[in-house]
Coordinates of C-alpha atoms in Angstrom, one line a residue:
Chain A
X27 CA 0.0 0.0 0.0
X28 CA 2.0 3.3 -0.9
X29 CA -0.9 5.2 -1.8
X30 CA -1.3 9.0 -0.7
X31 CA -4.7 9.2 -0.5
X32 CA -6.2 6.9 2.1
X33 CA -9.0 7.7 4.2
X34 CA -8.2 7.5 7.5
X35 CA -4.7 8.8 7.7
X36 CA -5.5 12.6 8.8
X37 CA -7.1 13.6 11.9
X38 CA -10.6 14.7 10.3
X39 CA -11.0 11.6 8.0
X40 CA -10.6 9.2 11.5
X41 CA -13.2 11.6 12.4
X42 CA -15.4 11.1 9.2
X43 CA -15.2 7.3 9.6
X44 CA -16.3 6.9 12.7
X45 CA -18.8 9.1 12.0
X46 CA -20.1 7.0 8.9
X47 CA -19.5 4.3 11.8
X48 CA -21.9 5.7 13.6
X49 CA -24.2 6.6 11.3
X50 CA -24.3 3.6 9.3
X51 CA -23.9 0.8 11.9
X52 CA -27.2 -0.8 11.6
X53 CA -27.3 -1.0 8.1
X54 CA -23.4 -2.4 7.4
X55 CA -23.9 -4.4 10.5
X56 CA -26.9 -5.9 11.5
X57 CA -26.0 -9.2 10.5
X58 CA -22.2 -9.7 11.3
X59 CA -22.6 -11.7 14.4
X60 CA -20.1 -14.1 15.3
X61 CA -20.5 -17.2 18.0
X62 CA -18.9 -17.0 20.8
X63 CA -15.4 -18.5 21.4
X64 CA -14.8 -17.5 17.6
X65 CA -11.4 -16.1 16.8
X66 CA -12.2 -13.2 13.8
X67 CA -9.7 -11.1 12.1
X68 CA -10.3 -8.1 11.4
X69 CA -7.8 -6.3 8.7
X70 CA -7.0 -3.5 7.8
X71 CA -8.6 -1.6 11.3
X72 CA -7.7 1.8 10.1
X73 CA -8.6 3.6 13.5
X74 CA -11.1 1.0 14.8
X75 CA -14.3 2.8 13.3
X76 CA -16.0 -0.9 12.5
X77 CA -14.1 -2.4 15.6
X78 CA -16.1 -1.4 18.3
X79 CA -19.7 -2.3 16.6
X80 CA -17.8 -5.7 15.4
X81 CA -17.1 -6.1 19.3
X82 CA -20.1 -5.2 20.5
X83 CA -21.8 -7.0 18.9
X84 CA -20.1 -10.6 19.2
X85 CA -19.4 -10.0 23.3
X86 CA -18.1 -13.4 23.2
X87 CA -16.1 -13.6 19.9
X88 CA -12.6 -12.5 20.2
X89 CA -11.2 -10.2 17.7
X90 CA -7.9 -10.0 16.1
X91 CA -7.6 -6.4 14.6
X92 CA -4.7 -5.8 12.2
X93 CA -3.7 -2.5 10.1
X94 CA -0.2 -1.6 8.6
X95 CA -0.6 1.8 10.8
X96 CA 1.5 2.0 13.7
X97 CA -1.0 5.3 13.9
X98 CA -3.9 4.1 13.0
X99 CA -3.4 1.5 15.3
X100 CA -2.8 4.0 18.4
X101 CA -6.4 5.5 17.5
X102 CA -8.1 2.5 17.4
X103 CA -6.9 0.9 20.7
X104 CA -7.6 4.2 22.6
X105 CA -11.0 4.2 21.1
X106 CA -11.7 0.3 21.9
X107 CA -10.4 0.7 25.3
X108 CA -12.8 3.8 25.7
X109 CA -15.7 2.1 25.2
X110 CA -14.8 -0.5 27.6
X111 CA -14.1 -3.3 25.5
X112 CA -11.7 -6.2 26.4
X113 CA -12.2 -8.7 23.5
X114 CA -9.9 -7.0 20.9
X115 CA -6.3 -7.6 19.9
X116 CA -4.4 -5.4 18.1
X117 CA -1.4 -6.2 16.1
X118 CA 0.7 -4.6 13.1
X119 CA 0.6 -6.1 10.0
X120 CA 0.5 -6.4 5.9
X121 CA -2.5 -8.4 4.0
X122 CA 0.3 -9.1 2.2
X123 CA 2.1 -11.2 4.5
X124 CA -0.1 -11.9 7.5
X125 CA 1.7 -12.6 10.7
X126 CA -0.6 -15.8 11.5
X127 CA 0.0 -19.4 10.6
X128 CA -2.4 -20.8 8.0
X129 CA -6.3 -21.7 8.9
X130 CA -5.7 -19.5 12.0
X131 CA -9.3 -17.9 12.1
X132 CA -13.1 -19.0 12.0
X133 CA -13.9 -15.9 10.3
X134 CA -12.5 -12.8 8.7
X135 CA -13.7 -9.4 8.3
X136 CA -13.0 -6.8 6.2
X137 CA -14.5 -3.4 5.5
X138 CA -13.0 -0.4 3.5
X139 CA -10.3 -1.9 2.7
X140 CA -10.1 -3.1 -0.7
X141 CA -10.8 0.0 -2.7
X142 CA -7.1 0.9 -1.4
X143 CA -5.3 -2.1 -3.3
X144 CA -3.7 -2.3 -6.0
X145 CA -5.2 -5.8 -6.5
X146 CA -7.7 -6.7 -4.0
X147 CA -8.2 -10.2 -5.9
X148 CA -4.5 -10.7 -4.1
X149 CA -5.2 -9.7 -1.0
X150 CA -8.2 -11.9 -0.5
X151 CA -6.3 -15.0 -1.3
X152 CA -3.8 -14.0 1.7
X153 CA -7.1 -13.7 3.8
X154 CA -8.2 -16.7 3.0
X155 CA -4.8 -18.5 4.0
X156 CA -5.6 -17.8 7.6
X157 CA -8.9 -18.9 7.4
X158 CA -10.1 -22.2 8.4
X159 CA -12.1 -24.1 6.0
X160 CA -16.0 -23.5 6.4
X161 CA -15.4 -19.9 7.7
X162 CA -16.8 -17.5 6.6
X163 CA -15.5 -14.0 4.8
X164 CA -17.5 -10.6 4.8
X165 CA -16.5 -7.6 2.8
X166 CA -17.9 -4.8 2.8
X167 CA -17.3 -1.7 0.4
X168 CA -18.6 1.8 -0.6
X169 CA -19.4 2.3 -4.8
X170 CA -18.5 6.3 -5.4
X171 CA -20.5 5.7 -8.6
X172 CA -23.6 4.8 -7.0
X173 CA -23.9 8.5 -5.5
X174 CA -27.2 10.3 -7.3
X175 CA -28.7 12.8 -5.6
X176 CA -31.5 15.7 -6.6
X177 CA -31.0 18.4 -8.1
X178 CA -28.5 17.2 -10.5
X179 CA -25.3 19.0 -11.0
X180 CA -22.5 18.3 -13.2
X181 CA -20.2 20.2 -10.7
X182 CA -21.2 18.0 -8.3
X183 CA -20.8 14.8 -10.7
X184 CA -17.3 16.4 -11.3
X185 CA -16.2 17.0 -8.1
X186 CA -17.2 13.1 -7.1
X187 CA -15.6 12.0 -10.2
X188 CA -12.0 13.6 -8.8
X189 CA -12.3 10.9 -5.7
X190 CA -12.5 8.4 -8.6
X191 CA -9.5 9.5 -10.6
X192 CA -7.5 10.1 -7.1
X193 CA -8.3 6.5 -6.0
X194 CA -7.3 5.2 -9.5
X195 CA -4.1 7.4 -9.4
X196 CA -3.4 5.9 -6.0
X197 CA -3.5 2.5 -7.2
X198 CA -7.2 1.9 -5.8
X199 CA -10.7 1.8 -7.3
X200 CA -13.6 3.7 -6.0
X201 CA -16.1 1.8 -8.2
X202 CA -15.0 -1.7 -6.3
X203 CA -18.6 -2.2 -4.6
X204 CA -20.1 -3.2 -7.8
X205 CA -17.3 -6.1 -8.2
X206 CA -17.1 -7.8 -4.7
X207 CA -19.0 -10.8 -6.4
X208 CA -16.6 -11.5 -9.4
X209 CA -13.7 -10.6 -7.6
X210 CA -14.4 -13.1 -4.6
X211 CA -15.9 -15.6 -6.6
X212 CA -12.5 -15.6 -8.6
X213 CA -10.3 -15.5 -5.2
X214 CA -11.9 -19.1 -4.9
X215 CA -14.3 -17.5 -2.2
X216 CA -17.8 -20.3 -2.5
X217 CA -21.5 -19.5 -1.8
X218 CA -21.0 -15.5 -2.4
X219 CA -23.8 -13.3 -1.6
X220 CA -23.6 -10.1 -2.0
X221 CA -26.3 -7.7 -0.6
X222 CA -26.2 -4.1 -1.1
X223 CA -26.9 -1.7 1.2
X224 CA -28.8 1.6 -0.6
X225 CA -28.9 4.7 1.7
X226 CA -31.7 6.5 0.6
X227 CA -32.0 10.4 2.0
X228 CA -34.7 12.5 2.0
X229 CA -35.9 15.3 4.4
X230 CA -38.0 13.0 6.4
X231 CA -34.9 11.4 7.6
X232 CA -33.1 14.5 9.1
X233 CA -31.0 12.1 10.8
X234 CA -29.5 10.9 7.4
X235 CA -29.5 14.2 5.9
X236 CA -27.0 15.5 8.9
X237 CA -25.1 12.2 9.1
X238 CA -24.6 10.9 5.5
X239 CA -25.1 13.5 2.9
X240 CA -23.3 16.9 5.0
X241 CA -20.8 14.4 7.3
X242 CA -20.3 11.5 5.6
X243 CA -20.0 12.3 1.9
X244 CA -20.0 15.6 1.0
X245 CA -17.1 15.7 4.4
X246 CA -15.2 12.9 2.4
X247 CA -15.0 14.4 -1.3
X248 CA -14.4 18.0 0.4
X249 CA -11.0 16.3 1.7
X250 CA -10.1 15.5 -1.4
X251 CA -10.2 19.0 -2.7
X252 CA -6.8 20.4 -2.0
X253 CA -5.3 17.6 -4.1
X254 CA -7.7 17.3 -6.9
X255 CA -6.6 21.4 -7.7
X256 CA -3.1 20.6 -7.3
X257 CA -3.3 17.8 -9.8
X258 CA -5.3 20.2 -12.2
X259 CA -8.2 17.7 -12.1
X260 CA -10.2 20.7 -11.7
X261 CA -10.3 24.2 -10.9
X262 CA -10.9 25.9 -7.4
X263 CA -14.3 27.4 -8.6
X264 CA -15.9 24.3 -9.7
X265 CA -14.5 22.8 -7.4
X266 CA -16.3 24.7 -4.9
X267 CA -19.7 24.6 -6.6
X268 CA -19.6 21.3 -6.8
X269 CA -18.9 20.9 -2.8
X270 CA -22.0 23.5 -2.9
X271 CA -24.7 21.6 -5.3
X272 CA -23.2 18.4 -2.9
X273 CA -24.9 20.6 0.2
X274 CA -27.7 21.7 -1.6
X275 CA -29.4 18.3 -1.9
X276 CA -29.7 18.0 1.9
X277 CA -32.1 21.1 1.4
X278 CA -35.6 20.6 2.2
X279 CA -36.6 19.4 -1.4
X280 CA -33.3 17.4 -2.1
X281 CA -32.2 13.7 -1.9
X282 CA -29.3 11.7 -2.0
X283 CA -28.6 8.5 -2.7
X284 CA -25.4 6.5 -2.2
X285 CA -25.1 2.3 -1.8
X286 CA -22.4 0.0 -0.3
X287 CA -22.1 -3.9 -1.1
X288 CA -21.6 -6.5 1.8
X289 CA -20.3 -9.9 0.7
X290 CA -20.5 -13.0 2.6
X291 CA -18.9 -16.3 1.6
X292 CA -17.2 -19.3 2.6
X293 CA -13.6 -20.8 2.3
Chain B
X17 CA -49.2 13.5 -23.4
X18 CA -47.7 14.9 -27.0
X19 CA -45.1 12.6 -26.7
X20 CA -43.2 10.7 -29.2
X21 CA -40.9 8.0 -27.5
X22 CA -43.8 6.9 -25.0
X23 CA -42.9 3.2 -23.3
X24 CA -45.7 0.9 -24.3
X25 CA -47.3 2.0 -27.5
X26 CA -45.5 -0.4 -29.8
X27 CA -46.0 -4.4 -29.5
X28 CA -42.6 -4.9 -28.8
X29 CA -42.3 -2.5 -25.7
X30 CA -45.4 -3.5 -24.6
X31 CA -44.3 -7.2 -24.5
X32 CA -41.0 -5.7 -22.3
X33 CA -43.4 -4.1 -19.7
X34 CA -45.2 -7.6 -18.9
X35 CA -42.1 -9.0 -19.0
X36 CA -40.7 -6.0 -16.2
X37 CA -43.8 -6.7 -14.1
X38 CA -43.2 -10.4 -14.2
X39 CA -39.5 -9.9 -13.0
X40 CA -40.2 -7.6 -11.2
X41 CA -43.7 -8.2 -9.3
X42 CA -42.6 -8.8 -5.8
X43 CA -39.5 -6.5 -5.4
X44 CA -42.1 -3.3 -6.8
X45 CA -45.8 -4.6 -5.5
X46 CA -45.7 -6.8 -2.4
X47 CA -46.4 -4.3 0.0
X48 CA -49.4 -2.5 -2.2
X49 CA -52.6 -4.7 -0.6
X50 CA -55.9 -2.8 -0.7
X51 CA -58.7 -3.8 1.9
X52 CA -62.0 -5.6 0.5
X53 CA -64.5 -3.1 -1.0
X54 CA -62.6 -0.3 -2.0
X55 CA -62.5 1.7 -4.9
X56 CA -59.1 2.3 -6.5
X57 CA -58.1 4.3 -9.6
X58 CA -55.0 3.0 -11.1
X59 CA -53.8 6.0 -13.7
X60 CA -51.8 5.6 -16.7
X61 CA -52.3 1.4 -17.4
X62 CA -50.6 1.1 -20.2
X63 CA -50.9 -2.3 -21.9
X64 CA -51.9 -3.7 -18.1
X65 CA -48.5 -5.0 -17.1
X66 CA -49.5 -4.1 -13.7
X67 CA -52.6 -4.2 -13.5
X68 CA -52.9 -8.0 -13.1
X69 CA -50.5 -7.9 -10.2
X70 CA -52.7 -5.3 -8.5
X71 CA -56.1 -7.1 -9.5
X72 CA -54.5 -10.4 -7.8
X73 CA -52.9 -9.0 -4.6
X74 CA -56.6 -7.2 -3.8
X75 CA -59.2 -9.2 -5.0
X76 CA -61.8 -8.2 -2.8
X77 CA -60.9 -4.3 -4.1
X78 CA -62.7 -3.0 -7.0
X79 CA -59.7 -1.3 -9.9
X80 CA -60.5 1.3 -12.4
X81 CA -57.6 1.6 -14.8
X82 CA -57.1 4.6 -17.5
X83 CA -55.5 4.9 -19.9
X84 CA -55.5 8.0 -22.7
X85 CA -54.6 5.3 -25.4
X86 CA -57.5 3.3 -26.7
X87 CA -55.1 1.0 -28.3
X88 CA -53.1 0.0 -24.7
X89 CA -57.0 -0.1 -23.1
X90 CA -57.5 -3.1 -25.8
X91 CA -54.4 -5.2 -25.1
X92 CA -54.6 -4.3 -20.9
X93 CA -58.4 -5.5 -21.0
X94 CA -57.6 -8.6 -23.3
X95 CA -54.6 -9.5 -20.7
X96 CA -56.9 -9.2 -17.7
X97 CA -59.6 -11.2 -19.2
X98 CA -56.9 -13.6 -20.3
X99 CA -56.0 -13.9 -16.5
X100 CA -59.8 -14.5 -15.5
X101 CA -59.7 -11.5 -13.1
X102 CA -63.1 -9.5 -12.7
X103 CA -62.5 -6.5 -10.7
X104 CA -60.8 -4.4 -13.3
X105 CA -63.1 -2.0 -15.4
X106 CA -61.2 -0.2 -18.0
X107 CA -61.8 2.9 -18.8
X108 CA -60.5 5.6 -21.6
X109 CA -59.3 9.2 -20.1
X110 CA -56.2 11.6 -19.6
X111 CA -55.1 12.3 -16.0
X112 CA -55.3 15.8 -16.9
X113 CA -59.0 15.6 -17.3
X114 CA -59.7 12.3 -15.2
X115 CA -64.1 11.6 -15.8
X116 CA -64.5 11.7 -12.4
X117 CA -66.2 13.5 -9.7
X118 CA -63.8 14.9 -6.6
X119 CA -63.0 12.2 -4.1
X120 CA -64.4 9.3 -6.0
X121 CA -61.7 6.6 -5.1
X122 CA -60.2 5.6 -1.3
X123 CA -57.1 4.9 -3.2
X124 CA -55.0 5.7 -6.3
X125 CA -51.7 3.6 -7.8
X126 CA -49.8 5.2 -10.4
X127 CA -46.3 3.3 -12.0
X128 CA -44.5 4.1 -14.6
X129 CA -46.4 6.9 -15.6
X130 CA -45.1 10.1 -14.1
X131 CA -42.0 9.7 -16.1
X132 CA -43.2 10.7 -19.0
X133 CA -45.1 13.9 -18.2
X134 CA -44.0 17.5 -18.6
X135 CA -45.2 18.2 -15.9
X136 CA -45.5 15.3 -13.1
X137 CA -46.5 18.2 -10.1
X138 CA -49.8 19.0 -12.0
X139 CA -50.5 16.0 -12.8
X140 CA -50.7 15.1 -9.1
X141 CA -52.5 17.8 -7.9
X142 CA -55.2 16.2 -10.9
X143 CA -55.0 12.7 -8.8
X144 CA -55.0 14.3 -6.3
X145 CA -58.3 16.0 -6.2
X146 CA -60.5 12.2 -7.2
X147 CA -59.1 11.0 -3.8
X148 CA -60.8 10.8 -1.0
X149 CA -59.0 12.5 2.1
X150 CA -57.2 10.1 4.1
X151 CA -57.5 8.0 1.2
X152 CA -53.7 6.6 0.3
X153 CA -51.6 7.7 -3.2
X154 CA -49.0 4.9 -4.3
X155 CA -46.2 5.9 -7.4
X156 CA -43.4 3.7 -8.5
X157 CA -41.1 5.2 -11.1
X158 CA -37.4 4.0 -12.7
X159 CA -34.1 6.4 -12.1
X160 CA -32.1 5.7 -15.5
X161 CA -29.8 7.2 -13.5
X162 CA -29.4 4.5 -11.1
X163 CA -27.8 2.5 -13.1
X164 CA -24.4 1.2 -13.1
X165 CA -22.7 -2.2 -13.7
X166 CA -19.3 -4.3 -14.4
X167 CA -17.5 -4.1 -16.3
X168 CA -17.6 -0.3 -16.4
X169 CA -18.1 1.0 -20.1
X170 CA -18.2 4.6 -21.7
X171 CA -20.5 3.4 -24.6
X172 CA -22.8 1.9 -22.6
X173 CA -23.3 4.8 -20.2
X174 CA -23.5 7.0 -23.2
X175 CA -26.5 5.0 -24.7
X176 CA -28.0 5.1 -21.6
X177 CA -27.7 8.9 -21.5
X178 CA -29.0 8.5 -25.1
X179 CA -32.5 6.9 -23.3
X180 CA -32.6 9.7 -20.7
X181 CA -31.9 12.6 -23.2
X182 CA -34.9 11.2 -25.8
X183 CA -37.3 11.1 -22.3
X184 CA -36.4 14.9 -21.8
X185 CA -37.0 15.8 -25.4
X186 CA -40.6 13.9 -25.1
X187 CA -41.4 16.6 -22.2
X188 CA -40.9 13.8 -20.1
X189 CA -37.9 12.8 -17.0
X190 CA -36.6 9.2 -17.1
X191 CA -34.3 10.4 -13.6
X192 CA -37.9 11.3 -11.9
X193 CA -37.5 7.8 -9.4
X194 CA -35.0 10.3 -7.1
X195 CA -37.4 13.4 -7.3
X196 CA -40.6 11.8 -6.3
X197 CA -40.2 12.8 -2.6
X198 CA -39.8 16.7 -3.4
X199 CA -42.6 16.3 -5.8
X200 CA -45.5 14.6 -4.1
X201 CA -44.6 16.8 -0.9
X202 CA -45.3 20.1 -3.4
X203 CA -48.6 18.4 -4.5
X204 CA -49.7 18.2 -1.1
X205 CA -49.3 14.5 0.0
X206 CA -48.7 14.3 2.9
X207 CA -46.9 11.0 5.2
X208 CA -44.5 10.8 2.1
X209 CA -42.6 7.7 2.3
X210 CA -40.3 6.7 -0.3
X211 CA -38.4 3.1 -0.5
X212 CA -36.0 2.6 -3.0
X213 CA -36.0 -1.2 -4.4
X214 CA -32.6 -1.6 -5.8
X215 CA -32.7 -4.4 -8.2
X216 CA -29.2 -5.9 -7.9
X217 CA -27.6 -9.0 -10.6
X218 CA -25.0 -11.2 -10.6
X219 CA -24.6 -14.6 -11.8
X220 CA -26.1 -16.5 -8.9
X221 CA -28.9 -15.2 -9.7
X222 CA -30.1 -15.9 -13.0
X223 CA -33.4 -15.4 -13.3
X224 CA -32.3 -11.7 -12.7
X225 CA -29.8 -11.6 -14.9
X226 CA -32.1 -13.0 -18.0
X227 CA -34.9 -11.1 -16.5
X228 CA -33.8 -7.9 -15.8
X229 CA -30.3 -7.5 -17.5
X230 CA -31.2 -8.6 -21.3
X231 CA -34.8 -8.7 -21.3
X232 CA -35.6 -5.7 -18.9
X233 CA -33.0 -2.7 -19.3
X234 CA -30.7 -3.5 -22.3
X235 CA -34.2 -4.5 -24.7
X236 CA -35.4 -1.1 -23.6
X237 CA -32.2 0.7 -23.9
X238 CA -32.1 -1.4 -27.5
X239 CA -35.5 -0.2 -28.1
X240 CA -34.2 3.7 -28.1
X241 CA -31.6 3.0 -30.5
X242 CA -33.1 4.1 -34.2
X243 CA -34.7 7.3 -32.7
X244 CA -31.2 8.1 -31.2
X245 CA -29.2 7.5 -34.0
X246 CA -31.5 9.2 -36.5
X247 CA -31.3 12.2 -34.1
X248 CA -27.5 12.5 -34.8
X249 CA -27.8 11.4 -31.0
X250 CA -25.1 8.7 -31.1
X251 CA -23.5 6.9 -34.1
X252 CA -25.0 3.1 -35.2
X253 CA -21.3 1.9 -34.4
X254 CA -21.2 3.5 -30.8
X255 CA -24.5 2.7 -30.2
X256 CA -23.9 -1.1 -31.2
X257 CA -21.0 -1.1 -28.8
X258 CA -22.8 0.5 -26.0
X259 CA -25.5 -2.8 -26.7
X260 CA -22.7 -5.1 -26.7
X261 CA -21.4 -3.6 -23.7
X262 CA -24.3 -3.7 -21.8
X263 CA -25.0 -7.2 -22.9
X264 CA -21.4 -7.9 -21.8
X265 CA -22.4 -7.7 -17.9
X266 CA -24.5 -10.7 -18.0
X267 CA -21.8 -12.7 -18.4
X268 CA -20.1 -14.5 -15.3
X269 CA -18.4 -12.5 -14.1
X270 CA -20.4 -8.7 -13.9
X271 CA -22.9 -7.1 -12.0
X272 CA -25.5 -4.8 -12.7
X273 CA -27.7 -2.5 -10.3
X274 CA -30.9 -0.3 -11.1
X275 CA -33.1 1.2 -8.8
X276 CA -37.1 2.0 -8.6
X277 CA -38.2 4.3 -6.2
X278 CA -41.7 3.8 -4.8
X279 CA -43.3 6.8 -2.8
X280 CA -46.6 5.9 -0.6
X281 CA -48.3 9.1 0.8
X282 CA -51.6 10.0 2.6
X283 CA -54.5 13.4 1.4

């Protein structure tokens, strides 16, 4: 991973994740529940935004939570231990080249993760090395081309498209939501289901309008903007009417619409 | 209704809608049941691709379906016959001048209509005013916009955009699925709900991906093509590729993801 633009590496973006955390939980989440006594890894922790609903909600699972971010890694275990929770690990460590012996785990998790690689079909084969056979593997992504939202604007549609090109440039894909099913199916992954998860705002869900269109997404392409003008993707003045059309659909009359895919299969 | 690319009006679209409705039955209608005895006006039939689900899921309600076109009325009533329901009456008339006194129905149902009107707002107010108060308003509309798939292709995204730029220059608005909040609000529904029903493909599900991919979305997108090209809209090799393209994710390996937006609101 020697990408530059990774979410989770300032300040505000740890913010803006555990705010989409937050928001989001129920809908990502629900149904990750793991039995107790199960060992589950969870890679790639960034600053333990998933961690603690993954904990919370399997009290008697114990989670193995890895990232390559010495940082990241300092976040997330001051925010674990905040909220009083005592069945995570932390450890460093590459997808790559997993500290565990093989068929370690009974599950692993993964959530935000794969976007970032350079080849994510890869990295799942290294997860499924540490997983035993007949556990199961979730992954869970966002789809930047899924965003629609009323009114249209093309300086919205622009500004959005820079996160794209960044995460190409980076090495990554933005778009990977849409390809969890191929791309596990061909990492050997068996009895794939993928179910997206459509957030739908509108102003009867002020909740939504606060948390997911103004501090979730609009937050998240906004801290892209700096480096989408340096790299002359686009100019500072559309730049900043997109970020404004992006704020105008959580107006009274405007929606949004954004969906991320969870996949669930087996080793 | 001056409009000339109108869904429906040729044999070959109209064979597509039943086949939409059949695909598509439970994900759109399973949650529109109306009690025993009441009187609902379902506005803008068409050919009757939806009416027989409706007819079925009530049959203690009483249906009158309109249509302006005297030639869809024909093929609806012959389908419904077909299906041995009796509580459909047909009857000939334009929304904009329904043959009906003020608060005539408990209920109204419109789908796939909206879309193609110049100007949607008015013609809910029009609904509006045969509905009994407290009496409940259902719409379902597609979002052309919602649609995205794997592989990724420019030419098929640009015949898409070729479908939803031939809507606008009917009068109509083939992105209307995201707007329908904003809209019934301003005609004064009120209790607007709106619940998106992402339709989502890959190849473990096959009835989906023969059902909604080829027979659904790329034979109507297919069905724009010779109006597109003769407007200088796209060129026949583009266009083929777009076809091909789209085509292309129901293969194995890609994915494809479209969205209707149903809205349920309360005079």
């Amino acid at each position: 991973m020697t990408t530059e633009y990774v979410h989770g590496y300032s300040e505000k973006e740890g913010g803006r994740l555990v705010d989409q955390a937050t928001t989001l939980t129920e809908l990502l989440h629900y149904d990750t529940v793991y039995p107790a006594g199960s060992l589950v890894l969870e890679a790639g922790c960034g600053v333990g935004a998933q961690t603690i609903t993954l904990a919370r909600k399997s009290p008697g699972a114990a989670f193995v939570s890895v990232d390559i971010s010495p940082a990241s890694l300092a976040q997330a275990t001051e925010r674990v231990g905040a909220a009083g929770l005592t069945n995570v690990t932390f450890r460093q460590g590459d997808i790559f080249s997993l500290p565990f012996p093989p068929a370690h785990f009974d599950h692993v998790f993964v959530c935000f993760v794969l976007e970032h690689l350079a080849d994510p079909g890869k990295a799942m084969v290294h997860l499924g090395r540490v997983l035993k056979s007949g556990g199961s593997i979730t992954v869970i992504e966002g789809d930047h081309g899924s965003a629609y939202f009323h009114p249209e604007s093309v300086p919205a549609r622009r500004a959005v498209q820079c996160l794209v090109d960044l995460q190409r440039q980076a090495g990554g894909d933005a778009l990977i939501g849409r390809r969890l099913y191929p791309l596990l199916v061909a990492a050997g992954v068996r009895e794939v289901r993928v179910s997206p998860r459509m957030v739908y705002v509108d102003a009867s869900r002020p909740a939504l309008v606060e948390g997911f269109i103004r501090k979730t997404f609009t937050a998240m392409v906004e801290g892209a903007g700096a480096e989408a003008i340096r790299r002359n993707m686009i100019d500072a003045e559309s730049w900043g009417k997109g970020i404004r059309d992006l704020e105008r659909t959580a107006e009274r009359d405007g929606t949004f619409c954004y969906t991320f895919f969870k996949a669930v299969g087996v080793k």
